[in-house]
Amino acid sequence: MEETKKTCLHDKHLALGALMSPFGGFDMPIQYAGITEEHNAVRNHCGVFDVSHMGEVNISGPDAEKYVNHIFTNDITNAPDGKIFYGMMCQEDGGTVDDLLVYKRGHNNFLLVINAANIDKDIAWIEAQSEGYEIAIVNLCNILGELAVQGPESEKIMETVLGINCSNLEFYTFEEMLLDGEHILVSRTGYTGEDGFEIYATHDIIRKLWDQLIESGQCAPCGLGCRDTLRFEVGLPLYGDELDENITPIMAGLGFFVKLDKPEFIGREALARQKSEGSTKKIVGIELLDRAIPRHGYEVLAPDDTIIGHITTGYRGISVDKSIAMALIDEPYTKQGTELKVKIHRKLFPAIVTSKKFYKKSYKK
Amino acid sequence: MNQIFYSETHEYARIDGNIAYIGISDFAQHALGNVVYVDMPETDDDITAGEDFGAVESVKAASDLIAPVSGTVIETNEELIDNPRLINEDAMANWIIKVEMSNPSELENLMNESAYKEFCKNESH
């Protein structure tokens, strides 16, 4: 077993009395005051997450744009500096290696932000695909920390508490700036369905910014528990649940981020075929008519009790007071309004297929 | 006389004659956090000491309920269906099921109040 890694804020989580648990190879805070309290802080005010477990890889060099377009499903061609793209890296068969953000820092200079659990796998993948491309791959995972400041009050708190003015920053754009002489990167991004920012910087700066936010009393420390309930309610996927090496972006309903009109990228043929022929399984939203809670791995059944798939994420919604889930099920049952059953403990509960967007996002466009 | 016994899995049995009111201890509700759902058996179901008869669920996790005694469920606490957080407000008052015991001698395998307090002290270290 590999040793569990620690983020640069690990001691601060312990001092705050966080409940800690392994996630993606790191010992991470799951909750401080409680998942419900933290979830509501982000929906209504502001919360800060330590997301330093996320991985960062810089790709630069004469072939950088061509190379990123080769491994990435979204299209970064001729993008303006400061623009961010969400998309996936796929295998030849369309299965998902990881979902990631690509930050365009400059001409032929990109920052890739990848999932913690996939860091080793992704870096090996990125290196393996780079043959014949003139690029430099720099692993920044152990150098950069990351904070996510999220919620409707985040723009104000970034300015009043941290002295970072983000009012001109548009959704899915970023700026590299100096803060007290130190380099930081700030983007208007997040994983909660609320307005918010992510800050990338070296460990000392991340520690200082975290302290300022916590000491202000205006920004609740938030753990990965509510990060999951927040992203889930707005239908955002988590790698390992709604995406993996056997789940393509098309199956996950993420076709918008797969630009099939690009001349070439890994997985393009398989994904194009799946898009035109239809996939055999799809991720859907499910709502239970009862209070019982569908959880990851529970079986989903057709009206005739045959097993047609499984729950990928499920909760008693916090902002939506219903028992809701995302599930990977056989295509014939994926139409909204279809009646299904979910097996919870020993019993079968009636459920219906719904939209995955259980709660409306409120991004600043 | 109302006597309360506890199991090592943090269920209690409050005894009134041949009847046991079964719920989870205050220590357990605290460790679990906000209860969002209680999965209960039905009236007339038989439960067996040491086996699970339902679950209490927080946002993050489901945790099995293990029967401290054997018997037949004669009532379930219906109030918990719409208001599971009553368990957080007062775990001891808000029992989950009321059971007619089939073998009251099983109570000898459980802990009394002071033994349970000691047990929890060791659990939290």
XYZ file of C-alpha atoms in Angstrom:
490
model
C 0.000 0.000 0.000
C 1.220 3.467 -0.894
C 1.502 5.916 1.963
C -1.402 8.330 2.340
C -0.410 11.799 1.178
C -1.119 15.033 3.034
C -1.986 18.434 1.607
C -0.178 21.565 2.756
C -3.166 22.338 5.037
C -3.342 18.945 6.760
C -2.299 20.237 10.204
C -4.880 23.021 9.974
C -7.695 20.550 9.316
C -6.676 18.554 12.382
C -6.547 21.741 14.475
C -10.089 22.588 13.342
C -11.227 19.152 14.495
C -12.180 17.927 11.023
C -13.329 14.382 10.464
C -10.569 13.010 8.221
C -10.765 10.193 5.707
C -8.689 8.893 2.784
C -9.687 10.237 -0.637
C -7.745 9.876 -3.864
C -4.626 8.830 -1.980
C -4.767 11.806 0.412
C -5.893 12.104 4.037
C -8.633 14.695 3.477
C -11.198 16.561 5.609
C -14.704 15.167 5.080
C -16.470 17.623 7.382
C -15.911 20.216 10.099
C -19.253 21.519 11.464
C -21.258 18.956 9.476
C -22.102 18.220 5.856
C -25.525 19.901 5.960
C -24.232 23.089 7.609
C -21.320 23.343 5.169
C -23.512 22.597 2.159
C -25.892 25.383 3.167
C -23.008 27.795 3.828
C -21.908 27.387 0.199
C -25.435 27.619 -1.246
C -26.305 30.735 0.767
C -23.057 32.480 1.762
C -19.475 31.328 1.267
C -17.261 28.362 2.030
C -13.632 27.412 1.421
C -12.383 23.960 0.430
C -8.851 22.633 0.519
C -8.576 21.043 -2.916
C -4.799 20.823 -2.902
C -5.127 17.114 -3.592
C -5.996 17.987 -7.220
C -3.105 17.504 -9.635
C -1.564 20.133 -11.912
C 0.526 19.439 -15.010
C 1.956 22.110 -17.294
C 2.330 21.429 -21.015
C 4.376 23.854 -23.108
C 6.506 23.886 -26.229
C 6.049 24.348 -29.988
C 3.543 21.448 -30.262
C 1.667 22.116 -27.009
C -1.646 23.205 -28.565
C -1.570 20.390 -31.093
C -0.718 17.896 -28.349
C -3.434 19.020 -25.893
C -5.968 18.849 -28.723
C -4.727 15.284 -29.382
C -5.418 14.024 -25.831
C -8.406 16.241 -24.921
C -12.036 15.962 -26.104
C -12.782 19.696 -26.065
C -11.384 22.073 -28.699
C -8.726 24.540 -27.558
C -7.759 25.730 -31.046
C -6.935 29.470 -31.171
C -8.414 30.050 -27.708
C -7.656 33.415 -26.086
C -5.187 33.465 -23.201
C -6.976 33.193 -19.854
C -9.667 30.826 -21.147
C -10.515 27.541 -19.388
C -11.962 24.385 -20.957
C -13.623 21.402 -19.317
C -13.329 18.047 -21.066
C -11.968 14.531 -20.864
C -8.972 12.478 -21.841
C -10.254 9.276 -23.431
C -8.862 5.928 -24.442
C -9.073 4.746 -28.074
C -12.297 2.899 -27.165
C -13.827 6.106 -25.744
C -13.548 5.048 -22.075
C -12.555 7.961 -19.849
C -9.002 8.246 -18.518
C -9.961 11.349 -16.509
C -12.020 14.524 -16.673
C -10.014 17.716 -16.347
C -9.717 21.460 -16.806
C -7.319 22.957 -19.338
C -6.133 26.512 -18.628
C -4.670 28.396 -21.594
C -1.817 30.406 -20.064
C -0.323 31.662 -23.300
C 0.666 30.642 -26.806
C 1.488 26.912 -26.596
C 1.351 26.969 -22.791
C -1.356 25.076 -20.903
C -2.084 24.018 -17.324
C -4.027 20.761 -16.912
C -5.900 20.201 -13.628
C -6.573 16.522 -12.989
C -8.225 14.372 -10.321
C -6.172 13.384 -7.264
C -6.975 9.691 -7.545
C -5.731 9.653 -11.149
C -2.485 11.631 -10.832
C -0.062 8.736 -11.412
C -2.208 7.139 -14.104
C -2.749 10.466 -15.924
C 0.898 11.478 -15.918
C 1.881 8.078 -17.305
C -0.860 8.477 -19.958
C 0.179 12.023 -20.843
C 3.804 10.960 -21.219
C 2.921 7.865 -23.240
C 0.941 9.920 -25.791
C 3.636 12.576 -26.209
C 5.943 10.727 -28.606
C 6.618 12.806 -31.697
C 5.362 16.028 -30.095
C 7.838 18.729 -29.167
C 6.555 19.567 -25.698
C 7.720 19.865 -22.092
C 5.583 18.123 -19.444
C 6.064 19.565 -15.963
C 4.422 17.910 -12.975
C 3.418 20.641 -10.484
C 1.365 18.398 -8.178
C 3.784 18.625 -5.256
C 4.471 22.341 -5.687
C 1.011 23.864 -5.981
C -1.791 23.938 -3.440
C -5.346 24.893 -4.319
C -8.269 26.531 -2.536
C -11.854 26.704 -3.785
C -13.803 29.699 -2.458
C -17.436 29.035 -3.330
C -20.836 30.592 -2.804
C -22.852 33.709 -3.681
C -20.710 35.890 -1.388
C -17.385 34.603 -2.722
C -16.629 37.549 -5.023
C -17.070 39.977 -2.130
C -15.026 37.849 0.283
C -12.186 37.399 -2.232
C -11.940 41.170 -2.348
C -12.553 42.182 1.275
C -10.701 39.333 3.019
C -7.962 38.401 0.547
C -7.627 41.669 -1.383
C -8.154 39.885 -4.709
C -10.474 41.778 -7.032
C -12.236 39.298 -9.315
C -15.210 41.348 -10.432
C -13.958 41.421 -14.042
C -13.200 37.721 -14.163
C -15.765 35.893 -16.293
C -16.978 32.342 -15.712
C -14.353 29.807 -16.868
C -11.589 32.365 -17.237
C -8.524 33.019 -15.070
C -5.813 35.515 -14.340
C -2.257 35.080 -13.141
C -1.430 37.879 -10.757
C 0.852 39.057 -8.002
C -0.500 39.137 -4.458
C 1.927 40.863 -2.063
C 4.663 40.072 -4.571
C 3.759 36.382 -4.788
C 2.523 34.601 -7.938
C -1.001 33.215 -7.782
C -3.492 31.980 -10.364
C -7.176 32.753 -9.798
C -10.007 31.291 -11.868
C -13.780 31.703 -11.804
C -14.493 27.992 -11.558
C -15.725 25.448 -9.061
C -17.550 22.224 -8.424
C -20.582 23.324 -6.429
C -23.046 24.885 -8.887
C -22.513 28.267 -7.198
C -20.452 31.257 -8.222
C -16.915 30.855 -6.972
C -13.178 30.928 -7.471
C -10.231 28.610 -7.360
C -6.801 29.820 -6.299
C -3.582 28.007 -7.213
C -0.360 28.958 -5.462
C 2.626 27.530 -3.633
C 2.069 25.995 -0.193
C 3.081 28.971 1.966
C 0.670 31.270 0.151
C -2.166 28.754 0.275
C -1.644 28.409 4.047
C -1.710 32.173 4.507
C -4.866 32.630 2.400
C -6.614 29.754 4.209
C -5.875 31.360 7.585
C -7.187 34.736 6.416
C -10.416 33.177 5.170
C -11.014 31.118 8.321
C -10.088 33.964 10.682
C -12.473 36.332 8.878
C -15.388 34.283 10.186
C -17.179 34.962 6.884
C -16.111 31.832 5.085
C -16.929 28.372 6.461
C -14.307 25.620 6.214
C -15.910 22.960 4.028
C -14.969 19.318 3.583
C -15.234 16.842 0.760
C -18.552 15.591 2.175
C -20.455 18.678 1.092
C -18.323 19.061 -2.037
C -19.926 15.790 -3.127
C -23.513 16.730 -2.144
C -23.142 20.140 -3.846
C -21.755 18.860 -7.158
C -24.211 15.969 -7.177
C -27.322 18.164 -6.807
C -26.402 20.173 -9.905
C -25.665 17.016 -11.920
C -21.863 17.346 -12.150
C -20.013 14.039 -12.574
C -17.340 12.647 -10.262
C -14.651 10.460 -11.804
C -15.025 7.005 -10.275
C -18.809 7.397 -9.991
C -20.267 8.807 -13.241
C -17.091 8.465 -15.336
C -14.457 5.775 -15.516
C -12.509 3.683 -17.998
C -15.723 1.877 -18.980
C -17.975 4.957 -19.038
C -17.516 7.244 -22.029
C -18.399 10.970 -21.940
C -21.290 10.140 -24.314
C -22.730 7.633 -21.832
C -22.323 10.209 -19.066
C -24.286 12.810 -21.042
C -21.192 14.971 -21.533
C -21.278 15.003 -25.349
C -21.212 18.817 -25.299
C -17.566 18.626 -24.197
C -16.629 16.176 -26.958
C -15.908 18.144 -30.135
C -16.320 15.543 -32.843
C -15.753 18.201 -35.522
C -12.103 18.394 -34.444
C -9.965 16.604 -37.063
C -8.326 14.288 -34.563
C -8.126 13.246 -30.898
C -7.719 9.962 -29.047
C -11.080 8.182 -28.864
C -12.715 10.283 -31.567
C -13.776 7.359 -33.817
C -15.270 5.335 -30.950
C -17.093 8.359 -29.537
C -18.415 9.403 -32.945
C -19.756 5.895 -33.505
C -21.364 5.842 -30.077
C -22.953 9.212 -30.659
C -24.500 8.167 -33.996
C -25.465 4.617 -33.012
C -26.425 5.383 -29.415
C -24.850 3.849 -26.321
C -26.190 0.763 -24.562
C -26.019 2.409 -21.131
C -26.470 5.974 -19.948
C -26.223 8.026 -16.780
C -29.637 9.334 -15.721
C -31.192 11.145 -12.780
C -33.509 9.144 -10.524
C -35.983 10.327 -7.936
C -37.384 8.017 -5.267
C -40.942 8.371 -4.147
C -39.941 7.326 -0.612
C -37.450 8.764 1.883
C -35.134 5.748 1.614
C -31.678 6.732 0.356
C -30.179 5.213 -2.795
C -26.384 4.959 -2.463
C -23.447 4.181 -4.747
C -23.527 0.593 -5.942
C -27.172 -0.202 -5.128
C -29.010 -2.130 -7.842
C -31.540 -0.495 -10.191
C -34.291 -2.754 -11.529
C -36.859 -2.643 -14.322
C -40.580 -3.021 -13.467
C -40.208 -6.777 -14.138
C -37.402 -6.918 -11.525
C -34.509 -7.537 -13.928
C -31.347 -5.687 -12.946
C -30.665 -2.874 -15.429
C -27.858 -0.964 -13.743
C -26.590 0.609 -10.551
C -26.634 3.850 -8.575
C -23.483 5.918 -9.175
C -24.189 8.650 -6.558
C -27.222 9.072 -4.305
C -28.282 11.167 -1.342
C -31.149 12.588 0.560
C -30.762 15.949 -1.215
C -29.899 18.839 1.082
C -31.046 21.792 -1.047
C -33.678 19.553 -2.684
C -35.591 17.689 0.029
C -35.937 14.443 -1.915
C -34.133 11.117 -2.196
C -32.285 11.484 -5.479
C -29.544 9.693 -7.385
C -27.594 9.390 -10.567
C -27.493 5.901 -12.036
C -25.908 4.063 -14.961
C -28.693 2.035 -16.566
C -29.628 0.266 -19.800
C -30.610 2.674 -22.561
C -34.226 1.488 -23.106
C -35.085 2.704 -19.576
C -33.426 6.132 -19.749
C -36.373 8.252 -20.899
C -37.542 10.776 -18.298
C -40.650 9.584 -16.502
C -39.787 5.868 -16.843
C -40.752 3.923 -13.723
C -37.991 1.866 -12.121
C -37.125 0.282 -8.787
C -34.082 0.651 -6.550
C -33.018 -2.044 -4.107
C -32.185 -0.501 -0.743
C -31.205 -2.874 2.062
C -33.743 -5.691 1.713
C -36.540 -3.812 -0.031
C -37.436 -2.505 -3.482
C -38.490 1.140 -3.745
C -40.313 2.721 -6.705
C -38.427 5.475 -8.537
C -38.705 7.517 -11.717
C -36.141 8.714 -14.230
C -35.647 12.506 -14.066
C -33.202 15.160 -15.185
C -29.801 15.014 -13.449
C -30.081 18.703 -12.711
C -31.875 18.350 -9.398
C -30.931 21.885 -8.351
C -30.417 24.910 -10.572
C -26.863 26.219 -10.921
C -26.304 29.893 -10.228
C -23.110 30.768 -12.064
C -22.092 34.350 -12.908
C -22.011 34.372 -16.672
C -39.302 -0.120 36.639
C -37.474 1.230 33.589
C -34.068 -0.298 33.111
C -31.770 0.534 30.207
C -29.276 -1.830 28.633
C -26.749 -1.137 25.874
C -24.986 -3.188 23.214
C -21.428 -2.775 21.969
C -22.887 -1.581 18.642
C -24.573 1.318 20.502
C -28.217 0.266 20.457
C -30.162 0.547 23.690
C -33.038 -1.517 25.031
C -35.217 0.315 27.547
C -37.123 -2.376 29.432
C -40.683 -2.119 30.667
C -41.849 -5.552 31.801
C -41.574 -7.849 28.811
C -41.337 -4.938 26.374
C -38.077 -3.454 25.027
C -37.971 0.011 23.447
C -35.005 -0.151 21.071
C -33.097 2.838 19.721
C -29.572 4.175 19.306
C -27.605 5.781 22.127
C -26.770 9.441 22.426
C -23.115 8.524 21.759
C -24.161 6.856 18.491
C -26.353 9.731 17.268
C -23.510 12.114 17.974
C -21.004 10.014 16.048
C -23.424 9.644 13.145
C -24.373 13.311 12.745
C -27.698 14.463 11.323
C -29.995 11.503 10.824
C -31.777 11.833 7.474
C -33.506 8.450 7.238
C -34.410 5.513 9.449
C -35.005 2.152 7.808
C -37.347 0.242 10.117
C -38.858 -3.240 10.121
C -42.624 -3.669 10.099
C -44.976 -4.530 12.910
C -45.087 -8.312 13.530
C -41.595 -8.798 12.067
C -39.354 -10.980 14.208
C -35.911 -9.707 15.105
C -32.967 -11.743 16.387
C -30.332 -10.561 18.853
C -27.069 -9.801 17.019
C -28.701 -9.489 13.601
C -29.545 -6.291 11.753
C -33.145 -5.119 11.720
C -32.790 -1.801 9.863
C -30.461 1.156 9.446
C -30.000 4.757 10.501
C -28.579 6.985 7.812
C -26.711 10.273 7.855
C -25.999 12.314 4.716
C -22.787 10.401 4.170
C -23.450 6.872 5.355
C -25.905 4.149 6.288
C -25.223 2.346 9.533
C -26.907 -0.966 10.355
C -29.094 -1.356 13.416
C -28.248 -4.539 15.306
C -30.925 -6.044 17.535
C -29.835 -6.092 21.199
C -32.551 -8.649 22.032
C -34.779 -11.091 20.144
C -38.525 -10.741 19.841
C -41.440 -9.488 17.781
C -41.886 -5.881 16.669
C -45.167 -4.619 18.133
C -44.799 -0.977 17.128
C -42.490 1.236 15.060
C -41.911 4.903 15.813
C -43.825 6.456 12.904
C -42.764 9.975 13.860
C -39.247 9.136 12.642
C -40.495 8.627 9.089
C -41.068 12.326 8.501
C -38.767 13.633 11.173
C -35.695 11.412 11.515
C -33.774 14.227 13.213
C -35.755 13.597 16.391
C -33.040 11.008 17.050
C -30.449 13.787 17.170
C -32.645 15.898 19.420
C -33.217 13.148 21.986
C -31.987 9.680 21.109
C -33.158 8.127 24.362
C -36.740 9.429 24.120
C -37.078 8.652 20.426
C -36.937 4.885 20.330
C -37.108 3.236 16.901
C -39.032 0.015 17.562
C -41.009 -1.474 20.436
C -40.398 -5.208 20.797
C -42.003 -7.971 22.791
C -39.011 -9.957 23.972
C -38.927 -13.700 23.337
C -35.890 -14.348 25.517
C -35.374 -11.702 28.237
C -32.343 -13.587 29.548
C -30.445 -12.094 26.557
C -30.340 -8.861 28.561
C -27.552 -10.437 30.586
C -25.291 -10.121 27.525
C -25.774 -6.334 27.445
C -24.148 -3.511 29.429
C -25.805 -1.413 32.099
C -25.568 2.388 32.073
C -22.265 2.685 33.951
C -20.557 -0.130 32.030
C -21.677 1.483 28.770
C -20.336 4.883 29.810
C -16.974 3.279 30.440
C -17.188 1.473 27.086
C -17.808 4.741 25.206
C -14.901 6.407 26.958
C -12.612 3.750 25.504
C -14.258 3.931 22.061
C -13.578 7.629 21.659
C -9.839 7.228 22.270
